[in-house]
Coordinates of C-alpha atoms and ligand atoms in Angstrom, one line a residue:
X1 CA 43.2 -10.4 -40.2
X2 CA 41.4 -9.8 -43.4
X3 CA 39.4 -6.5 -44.0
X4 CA 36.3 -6.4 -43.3
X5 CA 34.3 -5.5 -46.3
X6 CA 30.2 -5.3 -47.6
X7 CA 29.2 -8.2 -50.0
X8 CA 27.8 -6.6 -52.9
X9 CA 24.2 -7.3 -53.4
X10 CA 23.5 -9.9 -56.0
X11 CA 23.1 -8.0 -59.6
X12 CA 21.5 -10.8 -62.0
X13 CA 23.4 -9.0 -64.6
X14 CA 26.7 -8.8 -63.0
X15 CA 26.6 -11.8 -60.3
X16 CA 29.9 -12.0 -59.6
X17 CA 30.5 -8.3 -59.8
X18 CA 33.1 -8.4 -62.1
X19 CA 32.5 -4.4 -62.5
X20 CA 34.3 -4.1 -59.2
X21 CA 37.1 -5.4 -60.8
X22 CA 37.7 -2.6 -63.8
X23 CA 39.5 0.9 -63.8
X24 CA 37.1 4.1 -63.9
X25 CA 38.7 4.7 -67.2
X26 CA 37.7 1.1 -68.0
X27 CA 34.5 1.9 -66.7
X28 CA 33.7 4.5 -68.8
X29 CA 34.6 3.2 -71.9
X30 CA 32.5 0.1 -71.4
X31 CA 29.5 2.3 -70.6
X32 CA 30.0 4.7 -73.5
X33 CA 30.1 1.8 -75.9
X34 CA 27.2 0.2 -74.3
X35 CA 25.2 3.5 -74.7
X36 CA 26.1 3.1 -78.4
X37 CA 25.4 -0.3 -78.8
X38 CA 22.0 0.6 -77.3
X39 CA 20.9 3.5 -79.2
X40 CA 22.7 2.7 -82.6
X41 CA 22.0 -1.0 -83.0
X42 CA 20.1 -2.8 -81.0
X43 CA 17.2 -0.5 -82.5
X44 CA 18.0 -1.3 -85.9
X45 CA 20.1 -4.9 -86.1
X46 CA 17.3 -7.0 -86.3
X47 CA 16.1 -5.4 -89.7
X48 CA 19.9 -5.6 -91.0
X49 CA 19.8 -9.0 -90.1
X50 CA 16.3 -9.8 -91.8
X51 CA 17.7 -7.9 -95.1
X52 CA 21.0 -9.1 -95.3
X53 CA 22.6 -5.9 -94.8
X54 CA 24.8 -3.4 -92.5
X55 CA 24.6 0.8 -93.4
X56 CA 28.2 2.0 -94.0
X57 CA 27.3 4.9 -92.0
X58 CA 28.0 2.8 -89.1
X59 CA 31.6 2.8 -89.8
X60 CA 32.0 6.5 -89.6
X61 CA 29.9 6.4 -86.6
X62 CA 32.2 3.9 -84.8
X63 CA 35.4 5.6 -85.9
X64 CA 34.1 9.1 -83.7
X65 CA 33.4 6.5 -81.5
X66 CA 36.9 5.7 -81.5
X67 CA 36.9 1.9 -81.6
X68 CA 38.5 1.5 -84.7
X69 CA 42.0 0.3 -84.0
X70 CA 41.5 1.8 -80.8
X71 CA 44.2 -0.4 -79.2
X72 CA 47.1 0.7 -81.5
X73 CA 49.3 3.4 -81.0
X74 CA 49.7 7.3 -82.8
X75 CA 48.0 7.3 -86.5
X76 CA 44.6 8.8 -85.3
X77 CA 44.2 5.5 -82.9
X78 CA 43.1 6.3 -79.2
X79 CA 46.7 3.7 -77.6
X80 CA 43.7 2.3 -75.5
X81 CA 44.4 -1.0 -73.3
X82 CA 44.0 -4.8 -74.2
X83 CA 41.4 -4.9 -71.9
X84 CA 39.3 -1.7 -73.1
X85 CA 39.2 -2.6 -76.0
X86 CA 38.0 -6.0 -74.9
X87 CA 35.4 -4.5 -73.4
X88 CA 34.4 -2.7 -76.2
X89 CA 34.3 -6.1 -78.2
X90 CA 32.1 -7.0 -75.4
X91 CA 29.6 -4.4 -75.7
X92 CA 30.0 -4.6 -79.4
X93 CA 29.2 -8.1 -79.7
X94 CA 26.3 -7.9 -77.3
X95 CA 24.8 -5.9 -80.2
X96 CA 25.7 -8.2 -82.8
X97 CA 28.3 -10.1 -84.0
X98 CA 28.5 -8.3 -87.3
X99 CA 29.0 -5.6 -85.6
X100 CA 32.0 -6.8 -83.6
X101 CA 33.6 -8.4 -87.4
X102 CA 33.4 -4.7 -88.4
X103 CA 35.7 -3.4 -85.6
X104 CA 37.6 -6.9 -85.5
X105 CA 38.4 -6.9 -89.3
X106 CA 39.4 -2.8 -89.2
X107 CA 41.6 -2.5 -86.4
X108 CA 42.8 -6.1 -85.5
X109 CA 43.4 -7.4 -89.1
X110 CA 43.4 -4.7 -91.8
X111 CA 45.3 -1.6 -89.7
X112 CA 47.1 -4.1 -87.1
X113 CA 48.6 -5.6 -90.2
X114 CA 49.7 -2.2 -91.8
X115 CA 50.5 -0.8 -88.0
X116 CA 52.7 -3.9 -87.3
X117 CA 54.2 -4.7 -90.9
X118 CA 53.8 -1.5 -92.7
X119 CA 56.5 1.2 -94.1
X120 CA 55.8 4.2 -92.8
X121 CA 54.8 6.1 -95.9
X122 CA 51.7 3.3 -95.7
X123 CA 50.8 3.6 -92.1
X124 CA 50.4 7.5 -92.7
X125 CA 48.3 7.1 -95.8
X126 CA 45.8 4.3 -94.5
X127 CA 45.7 4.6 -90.6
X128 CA 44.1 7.8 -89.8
X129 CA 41.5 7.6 -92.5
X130 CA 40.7 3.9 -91.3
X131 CA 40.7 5.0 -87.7
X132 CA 37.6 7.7 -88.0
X133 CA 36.2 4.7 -89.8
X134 CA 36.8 6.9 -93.6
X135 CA 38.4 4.1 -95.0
X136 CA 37.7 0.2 -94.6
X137 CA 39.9 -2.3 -94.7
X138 CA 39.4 -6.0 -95.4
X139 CA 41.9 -8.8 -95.0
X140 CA 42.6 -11.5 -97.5
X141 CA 43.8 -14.8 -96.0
X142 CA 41.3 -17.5 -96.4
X143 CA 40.8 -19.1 -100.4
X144 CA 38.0 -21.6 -101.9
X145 CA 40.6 -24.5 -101.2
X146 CA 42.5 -23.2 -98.7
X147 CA 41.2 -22.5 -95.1
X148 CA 42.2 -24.1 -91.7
X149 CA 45.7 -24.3 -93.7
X150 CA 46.6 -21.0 -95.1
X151 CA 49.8 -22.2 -95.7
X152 CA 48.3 -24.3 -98.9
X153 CA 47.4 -20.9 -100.8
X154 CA 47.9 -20.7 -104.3
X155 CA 47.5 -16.5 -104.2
X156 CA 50.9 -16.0 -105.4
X157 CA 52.7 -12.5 -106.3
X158 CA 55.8 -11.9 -108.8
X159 CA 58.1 -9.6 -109.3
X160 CA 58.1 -7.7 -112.7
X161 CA 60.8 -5.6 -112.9
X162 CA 60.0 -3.4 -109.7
X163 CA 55.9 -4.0 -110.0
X164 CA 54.0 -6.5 -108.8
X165 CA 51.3 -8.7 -110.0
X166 CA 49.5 -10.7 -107.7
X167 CA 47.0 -13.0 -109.1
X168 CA 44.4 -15.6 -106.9
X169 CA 41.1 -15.2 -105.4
X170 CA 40.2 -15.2 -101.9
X171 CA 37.0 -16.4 -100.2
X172 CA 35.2 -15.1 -97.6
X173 CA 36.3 -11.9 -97.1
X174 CA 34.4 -9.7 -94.1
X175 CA 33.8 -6.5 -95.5
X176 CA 35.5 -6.8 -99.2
X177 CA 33.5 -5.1 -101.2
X178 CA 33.8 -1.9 -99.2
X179 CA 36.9 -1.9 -98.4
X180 CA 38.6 0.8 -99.9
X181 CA 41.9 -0.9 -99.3
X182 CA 42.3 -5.1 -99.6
X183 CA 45.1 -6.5 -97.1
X184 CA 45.9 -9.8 -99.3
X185 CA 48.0 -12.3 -98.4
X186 CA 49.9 -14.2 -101.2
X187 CA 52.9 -16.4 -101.6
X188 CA 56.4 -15.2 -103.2
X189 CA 59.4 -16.5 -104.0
X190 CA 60.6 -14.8 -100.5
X191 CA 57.7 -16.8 -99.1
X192 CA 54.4 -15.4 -97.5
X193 CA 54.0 -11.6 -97.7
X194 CA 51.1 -8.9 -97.4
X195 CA 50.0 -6.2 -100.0
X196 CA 47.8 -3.3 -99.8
X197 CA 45.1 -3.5 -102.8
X198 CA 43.2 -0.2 -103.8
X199 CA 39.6 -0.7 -104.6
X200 CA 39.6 0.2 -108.0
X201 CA 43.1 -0.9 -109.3
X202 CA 42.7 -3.0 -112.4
X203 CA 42.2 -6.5 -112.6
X204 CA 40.7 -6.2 -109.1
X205 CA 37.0 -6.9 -108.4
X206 CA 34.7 -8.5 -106.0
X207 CA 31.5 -10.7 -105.3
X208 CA 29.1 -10.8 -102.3
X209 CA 28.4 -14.1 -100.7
X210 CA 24.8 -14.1 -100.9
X211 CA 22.6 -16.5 -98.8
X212 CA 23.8 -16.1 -95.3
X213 CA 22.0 -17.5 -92.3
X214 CA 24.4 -16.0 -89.9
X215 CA 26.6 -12.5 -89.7
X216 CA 23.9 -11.5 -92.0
X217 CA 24.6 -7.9 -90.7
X218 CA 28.1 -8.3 -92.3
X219 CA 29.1 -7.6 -95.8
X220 CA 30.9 -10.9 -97.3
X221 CA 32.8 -11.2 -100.2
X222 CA 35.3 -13.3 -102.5
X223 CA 38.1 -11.5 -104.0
X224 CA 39.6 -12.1 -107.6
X225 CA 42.9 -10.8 -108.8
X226 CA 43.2 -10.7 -111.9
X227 CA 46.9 -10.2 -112.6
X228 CA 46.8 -7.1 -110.6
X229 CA 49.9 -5.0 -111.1
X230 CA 51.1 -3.1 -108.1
X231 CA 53.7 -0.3 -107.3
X232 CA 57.1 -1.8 -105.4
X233 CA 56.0 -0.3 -101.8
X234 CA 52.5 -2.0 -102.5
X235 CA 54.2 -5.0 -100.2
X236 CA 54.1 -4.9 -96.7
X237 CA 58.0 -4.9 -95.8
X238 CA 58.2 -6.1 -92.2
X239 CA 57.4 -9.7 -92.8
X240 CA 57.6 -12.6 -95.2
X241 CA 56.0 -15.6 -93.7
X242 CA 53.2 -17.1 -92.5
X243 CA 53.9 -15.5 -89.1
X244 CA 52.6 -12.2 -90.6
X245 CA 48.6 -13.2 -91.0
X246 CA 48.9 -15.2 -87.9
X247 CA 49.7 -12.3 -86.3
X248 CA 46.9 -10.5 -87.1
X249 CA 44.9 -13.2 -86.4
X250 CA 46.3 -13.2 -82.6
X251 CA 44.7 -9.7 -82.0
X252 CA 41.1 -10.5 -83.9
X253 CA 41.1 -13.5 -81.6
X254 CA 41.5 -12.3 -79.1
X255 CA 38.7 -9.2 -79.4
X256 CA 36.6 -12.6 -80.1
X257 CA 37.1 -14.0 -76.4
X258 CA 35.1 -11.0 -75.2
X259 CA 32.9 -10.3 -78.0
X260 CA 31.6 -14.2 -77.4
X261 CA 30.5 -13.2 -73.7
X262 CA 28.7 -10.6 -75.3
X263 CA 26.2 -12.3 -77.4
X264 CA 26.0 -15.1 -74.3
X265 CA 25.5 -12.6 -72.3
X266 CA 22.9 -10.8 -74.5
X267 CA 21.1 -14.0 -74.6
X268 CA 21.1 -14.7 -71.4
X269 CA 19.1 -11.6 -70.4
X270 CA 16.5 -11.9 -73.1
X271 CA 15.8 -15.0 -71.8
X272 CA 15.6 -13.9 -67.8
X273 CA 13.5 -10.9 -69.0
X274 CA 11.3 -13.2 -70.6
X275 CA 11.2 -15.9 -68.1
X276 CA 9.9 -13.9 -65.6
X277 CA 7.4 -12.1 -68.0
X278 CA 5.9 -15.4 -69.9
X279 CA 2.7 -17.3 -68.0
X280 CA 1.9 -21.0 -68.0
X281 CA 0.2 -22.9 -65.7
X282 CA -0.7 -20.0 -63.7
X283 CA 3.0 -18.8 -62.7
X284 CA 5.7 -17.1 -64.6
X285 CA 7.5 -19.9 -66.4
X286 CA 11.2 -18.5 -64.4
X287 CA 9.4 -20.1 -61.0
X288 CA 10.1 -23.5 -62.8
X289 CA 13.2 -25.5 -61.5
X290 CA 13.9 -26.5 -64.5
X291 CA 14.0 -23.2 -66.0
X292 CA 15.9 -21.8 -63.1
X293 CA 18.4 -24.2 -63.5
X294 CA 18.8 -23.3 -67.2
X295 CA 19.5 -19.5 -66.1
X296 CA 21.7 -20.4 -63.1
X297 CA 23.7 -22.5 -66.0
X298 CA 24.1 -19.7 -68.3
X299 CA 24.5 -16.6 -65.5
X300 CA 27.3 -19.0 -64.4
X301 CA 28.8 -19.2 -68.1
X302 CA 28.9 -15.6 -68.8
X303 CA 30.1 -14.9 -65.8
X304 CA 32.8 -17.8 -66.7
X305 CA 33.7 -16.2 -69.7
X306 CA 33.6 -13.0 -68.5
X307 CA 36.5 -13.6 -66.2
X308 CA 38.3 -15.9 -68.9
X309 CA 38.0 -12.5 -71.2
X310 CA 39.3 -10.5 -68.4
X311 CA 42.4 -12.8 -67.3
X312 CA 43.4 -12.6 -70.7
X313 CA 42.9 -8.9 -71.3
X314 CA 45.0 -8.6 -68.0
X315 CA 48.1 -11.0 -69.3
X316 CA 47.7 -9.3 -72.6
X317 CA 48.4 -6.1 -70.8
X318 CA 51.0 -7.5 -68.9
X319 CA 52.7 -8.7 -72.3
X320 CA 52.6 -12.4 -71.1
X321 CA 49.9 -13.4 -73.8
X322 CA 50.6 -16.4 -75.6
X323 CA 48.7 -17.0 -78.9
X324 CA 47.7 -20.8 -77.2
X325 CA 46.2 -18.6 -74.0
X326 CA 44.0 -16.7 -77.1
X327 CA 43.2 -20.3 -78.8
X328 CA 42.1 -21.5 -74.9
X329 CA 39.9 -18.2 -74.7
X330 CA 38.3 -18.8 -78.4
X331 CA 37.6 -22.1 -77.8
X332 CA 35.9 -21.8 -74.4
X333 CA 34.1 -18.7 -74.8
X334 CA 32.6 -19.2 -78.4
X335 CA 31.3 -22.9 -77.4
X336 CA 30.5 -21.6 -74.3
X337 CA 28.2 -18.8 -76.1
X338 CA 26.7 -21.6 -78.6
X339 CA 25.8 -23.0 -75.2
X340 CA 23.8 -20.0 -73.6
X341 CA 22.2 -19.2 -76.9
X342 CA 20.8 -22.3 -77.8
X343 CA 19.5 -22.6 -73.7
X344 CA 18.3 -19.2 -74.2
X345 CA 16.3 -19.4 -77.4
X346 CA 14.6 -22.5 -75.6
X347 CA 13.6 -20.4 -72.6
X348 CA 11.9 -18.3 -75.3
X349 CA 9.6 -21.4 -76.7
X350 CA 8.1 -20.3 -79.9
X351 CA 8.9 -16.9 -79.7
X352 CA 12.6 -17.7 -79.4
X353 CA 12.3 -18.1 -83.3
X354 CA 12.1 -15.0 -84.3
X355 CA 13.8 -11.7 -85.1
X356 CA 11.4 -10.1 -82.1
X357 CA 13.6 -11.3 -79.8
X358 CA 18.1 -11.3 -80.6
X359 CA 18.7 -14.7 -79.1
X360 CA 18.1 -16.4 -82.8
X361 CA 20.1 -14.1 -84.2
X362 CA 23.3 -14.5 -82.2
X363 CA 22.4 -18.1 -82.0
X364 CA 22.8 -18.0 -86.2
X365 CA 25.8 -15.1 -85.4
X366 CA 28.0 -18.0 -83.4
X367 CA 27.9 -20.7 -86.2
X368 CA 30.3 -18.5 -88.1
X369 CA 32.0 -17.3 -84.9
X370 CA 33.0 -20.9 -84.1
X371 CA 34.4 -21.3 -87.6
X372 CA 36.3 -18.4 -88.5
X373 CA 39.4 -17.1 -86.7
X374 CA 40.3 -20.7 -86.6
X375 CA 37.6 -23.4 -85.9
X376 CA 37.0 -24.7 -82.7
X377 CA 39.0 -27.4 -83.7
X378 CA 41.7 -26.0 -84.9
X379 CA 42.0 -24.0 -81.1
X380 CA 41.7 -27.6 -79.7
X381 CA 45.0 -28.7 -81.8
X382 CA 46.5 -25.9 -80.8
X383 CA 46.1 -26.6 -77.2
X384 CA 47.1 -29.9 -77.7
X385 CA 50.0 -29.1 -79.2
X386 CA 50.8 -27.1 -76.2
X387 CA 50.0 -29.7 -73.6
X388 CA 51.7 -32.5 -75.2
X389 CA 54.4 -31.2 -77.7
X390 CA 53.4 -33.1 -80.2
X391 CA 51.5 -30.9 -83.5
X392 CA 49.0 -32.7 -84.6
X393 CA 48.4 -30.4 -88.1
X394 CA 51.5 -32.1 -89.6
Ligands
LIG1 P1 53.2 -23.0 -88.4 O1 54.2 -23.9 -89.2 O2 52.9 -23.5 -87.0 O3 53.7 -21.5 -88.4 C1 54.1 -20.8 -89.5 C2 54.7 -19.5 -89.1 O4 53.8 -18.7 -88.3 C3 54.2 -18.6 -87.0 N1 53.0 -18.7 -86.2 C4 52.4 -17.7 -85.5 N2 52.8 -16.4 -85.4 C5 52.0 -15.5 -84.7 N3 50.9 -16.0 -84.1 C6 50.4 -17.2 -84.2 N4 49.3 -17.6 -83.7 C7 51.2 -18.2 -85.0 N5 51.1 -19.5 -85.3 C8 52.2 -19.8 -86.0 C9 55.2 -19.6 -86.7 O5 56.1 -19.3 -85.7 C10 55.9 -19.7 -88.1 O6 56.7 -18.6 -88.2 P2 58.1 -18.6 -89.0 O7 58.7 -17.2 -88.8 O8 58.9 -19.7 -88.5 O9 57.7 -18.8 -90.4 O10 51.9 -22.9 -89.2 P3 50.9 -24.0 -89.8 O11 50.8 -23.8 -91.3 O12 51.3 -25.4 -89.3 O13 49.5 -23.6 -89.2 C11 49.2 -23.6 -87.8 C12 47.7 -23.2 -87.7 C13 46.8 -24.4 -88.2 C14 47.5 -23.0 -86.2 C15 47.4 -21.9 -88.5 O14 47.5 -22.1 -89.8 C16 46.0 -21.4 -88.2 O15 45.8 -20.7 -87.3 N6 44.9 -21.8 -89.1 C17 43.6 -21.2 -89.0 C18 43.4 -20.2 -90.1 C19 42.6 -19.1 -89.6 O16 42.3 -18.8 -88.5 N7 42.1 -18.3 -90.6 C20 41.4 -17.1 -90.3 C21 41.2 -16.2 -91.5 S1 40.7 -14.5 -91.1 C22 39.2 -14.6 -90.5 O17 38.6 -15.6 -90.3 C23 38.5 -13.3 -90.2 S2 36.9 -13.5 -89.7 C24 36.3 -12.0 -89.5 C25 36.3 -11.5 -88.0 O18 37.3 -11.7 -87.3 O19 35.4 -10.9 -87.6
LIG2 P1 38.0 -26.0 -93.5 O1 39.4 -25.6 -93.1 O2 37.8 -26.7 -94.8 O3 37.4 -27.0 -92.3 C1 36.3 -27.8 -92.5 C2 36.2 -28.7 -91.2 O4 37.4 -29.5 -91.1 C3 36.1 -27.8 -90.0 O5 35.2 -28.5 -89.0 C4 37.5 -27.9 -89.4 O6 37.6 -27.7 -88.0 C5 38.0 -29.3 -89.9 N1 39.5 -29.4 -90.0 C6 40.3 -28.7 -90.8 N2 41.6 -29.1 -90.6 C7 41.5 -30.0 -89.6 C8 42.5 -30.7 -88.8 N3 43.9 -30.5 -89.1 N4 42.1 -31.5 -87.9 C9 40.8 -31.7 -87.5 N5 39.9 -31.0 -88.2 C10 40.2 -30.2 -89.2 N6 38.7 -15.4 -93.9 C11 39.5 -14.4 -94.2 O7 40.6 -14.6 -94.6 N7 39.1 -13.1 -94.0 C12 37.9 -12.8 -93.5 O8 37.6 -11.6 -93.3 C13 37.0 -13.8 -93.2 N8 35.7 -13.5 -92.8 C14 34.8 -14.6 -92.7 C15 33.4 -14.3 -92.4 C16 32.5 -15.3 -92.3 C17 31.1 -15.0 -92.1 C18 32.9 -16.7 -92.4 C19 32.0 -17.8 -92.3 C20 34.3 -17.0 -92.7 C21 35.2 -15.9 -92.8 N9 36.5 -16.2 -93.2 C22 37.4 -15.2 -93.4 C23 37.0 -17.6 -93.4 C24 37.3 -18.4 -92.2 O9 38.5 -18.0 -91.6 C25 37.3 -19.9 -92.6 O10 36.0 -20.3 -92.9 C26 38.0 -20.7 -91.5 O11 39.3 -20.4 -91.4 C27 37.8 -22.2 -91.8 O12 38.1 -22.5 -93.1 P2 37.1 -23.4 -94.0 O13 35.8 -22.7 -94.0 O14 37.7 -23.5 -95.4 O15 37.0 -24.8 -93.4

């Protein structure tokens, strides 16, 4: 006989109370970041958004947080769980997405690169300081002509008697010029490898991307090198292939399957707050049908994605993460966010256009979501490469 237990009550925010299904310690993280995200952004990120801009303050703010590389082991980094740190992503996200590309870039692509394929001399110089959020990192993968297939790069290092000299650009760069340290990749004779740029070393500068409608709270940048001339142990030594950057990309990917139900779920309680608060025709527009059906459709998404976030954060945990489960969690979440914010910022009528109110803003947030990290389509190749065995890139 099964025990007999007390349904929770319904929470709209948490209807399938997936809270019942996290550790204390989970728990507490969550809230802690959520406090955070309430008192340190949400205030504020609206006015970032409006300016184009993001205070570097922030970063220092979010390495005492401790979410900077928070899932990586010794160096200054907390050794949290895959699924903490998801949930930080979460909370993160639900403030804004450039938020989120901060953390994501930091600790899942600039220090999970040096963490996972540096020497040790490098993970002590760079990993504490870029842990309390004293040194940012960027990472250098994606070039004008050379995007969904990062194996096309024309980046390309050679040796000069032990130096050295790397010269390219690279294109759209979260966070490049304030990075005091550039993770670029570039091709070799050996084949794909990493190097750690200094800001500063010669025949290295950058350029903001100006012009933005989305991540607009998120510094973005191209990178020219110049023949830049680095030391020997300016390579990363674990790793010369592709399989290095995709690596990284696994973990940033991942922190984007929760990060998405973050802004959806975001939205999705602007838009119930509102719909119970806006009058027409005499009655608060949320006794509608058809505007209850639109927030029984996106409770039931973030909900969906929720649980998607946490499956994944629980395999991940588990070790039995595949980088195709992290393309099926992209894909379903990010579209799935598009989804609610779009509903959402309808709900919201005229208002829903403005800055007043976040729903626009992650709404604008998710158009670059759904692109970087690998596109949406790019996830749906790689799913179907999986199902069928057959790769349909080449
Ligand atoms: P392919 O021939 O399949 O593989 C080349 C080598 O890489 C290995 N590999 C992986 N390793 C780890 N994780 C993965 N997910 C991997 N996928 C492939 C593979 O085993 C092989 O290793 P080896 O040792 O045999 O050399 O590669 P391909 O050239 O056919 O490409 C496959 C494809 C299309 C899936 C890949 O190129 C891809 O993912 N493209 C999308 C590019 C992308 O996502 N760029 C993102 C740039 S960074 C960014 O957007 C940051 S946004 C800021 C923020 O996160 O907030
Ligand atoms: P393309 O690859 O040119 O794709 C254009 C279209 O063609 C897309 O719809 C795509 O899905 C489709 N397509 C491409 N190949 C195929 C195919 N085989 N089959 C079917 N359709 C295909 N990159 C970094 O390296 N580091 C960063 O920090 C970083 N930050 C970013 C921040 C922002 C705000 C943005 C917008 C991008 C950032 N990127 C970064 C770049 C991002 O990773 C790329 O934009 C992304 O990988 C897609 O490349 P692309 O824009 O060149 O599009």
């Amino acid at each position: 006989m099964s025990a007999v237990a007390t349904p929770p009550e319904i929470r709209p925010t948490d209807f399938l109370a997936i809270d019942h299904l996290l550790s204390d310690e989970e728990r507490d993280i969550r809230d802690t970041v959520r406090a955070f995200v309430r008192d340190r952004v949400v205030p504020y990120v609206g006015e970032w958004f409006e300016e184009a801009t993001i205070p570097l303050e922030l970063a220092k703010d979010l390495g005492r947080l401790g979410v900077l590389g928070m899932h990586l082991d010794g160096y200054g980094c907390a050794g949290a769980s895959a699924t903490a740190y998801g949930l930080a992503c979460l909370e993160l996200e639900a403030g804004d997405s450039g938020v989120r590309s901060l953390v994501s870039v930091q600790g899942s692509l600039a220090m999970y690169a040096i963490h996972r394929w540096g020497s040790e001399e490098q993970k002590r110089e760079w990993l504490p300081r870029m842990a309390a959020g004293e040194a940012l990192g960027c990472f250098g993968l994606t070039e004008p002509d050379s995007g969904s297939d990062p194996g096309s790069m024309r980046t390309r290092a050679r040796r000069d008697g032990e130096d050295w000299v790397l010269h390219g650009q690279k294109m759209w760069i979260t966070n490049g010029s304030v990075a005091e340290v550039a993770v670029v990749w570039a091709r070799t004779d050996d084949g794909v490898r990493g190097f750690l740029v200094p800001k500063g070393t010669k025949g290295f500068t950058t350029q903001d991307i100006h012009r933005k409608l989305s991540l607009r709270a998120s510094v973005t940048s191209e990178l020219l090198l110049d023949d830049v001339r680095l030391p020997a142990d300016a390579v990363l030594p674990e790793v010369s292939s592709l399989k290095g950057p995709l690596s990284c990309l696994n973990e940033a990917r991942y922190g984007i399957v929760w990060g998405a139900a973050g802004a959806a779920r975001a939205c999705f309680e602007s838009a119930l707050e509102y719909s119970k608060e806006r009058v027409q025709f005499g009655k608060p527009i949320a006794s509608f049908q058809i505007q209850q059906q639109k927030l029984a459709t996106m409770a039931l998404e973030v909900n969906r994605a929720t649980l998607l976030a946490l499956h994944l954060g629980r395999m991940k945990d588990e070790g039995r993460l595949r980088p195709e489960h992290v393309s099926m969690g992209k894909l379903g979440n990010v579209n799935a966010a598009l989804e609610v914010a779009r509903t959402a910022r309808q709900v919201l009528g005229a208002n829903g256009v403005t800055l007043e109110y976040p729903v626009i803003r992650h709404m604008n947030n998710l158009e670059s979501v759904v692109t970087y990290e690998g596109t949406a389509d790019v996830h749906a190749l790689v799913i179907g490469g999986a199902l069928t065995g057959i790769s349909a890139f080449r």
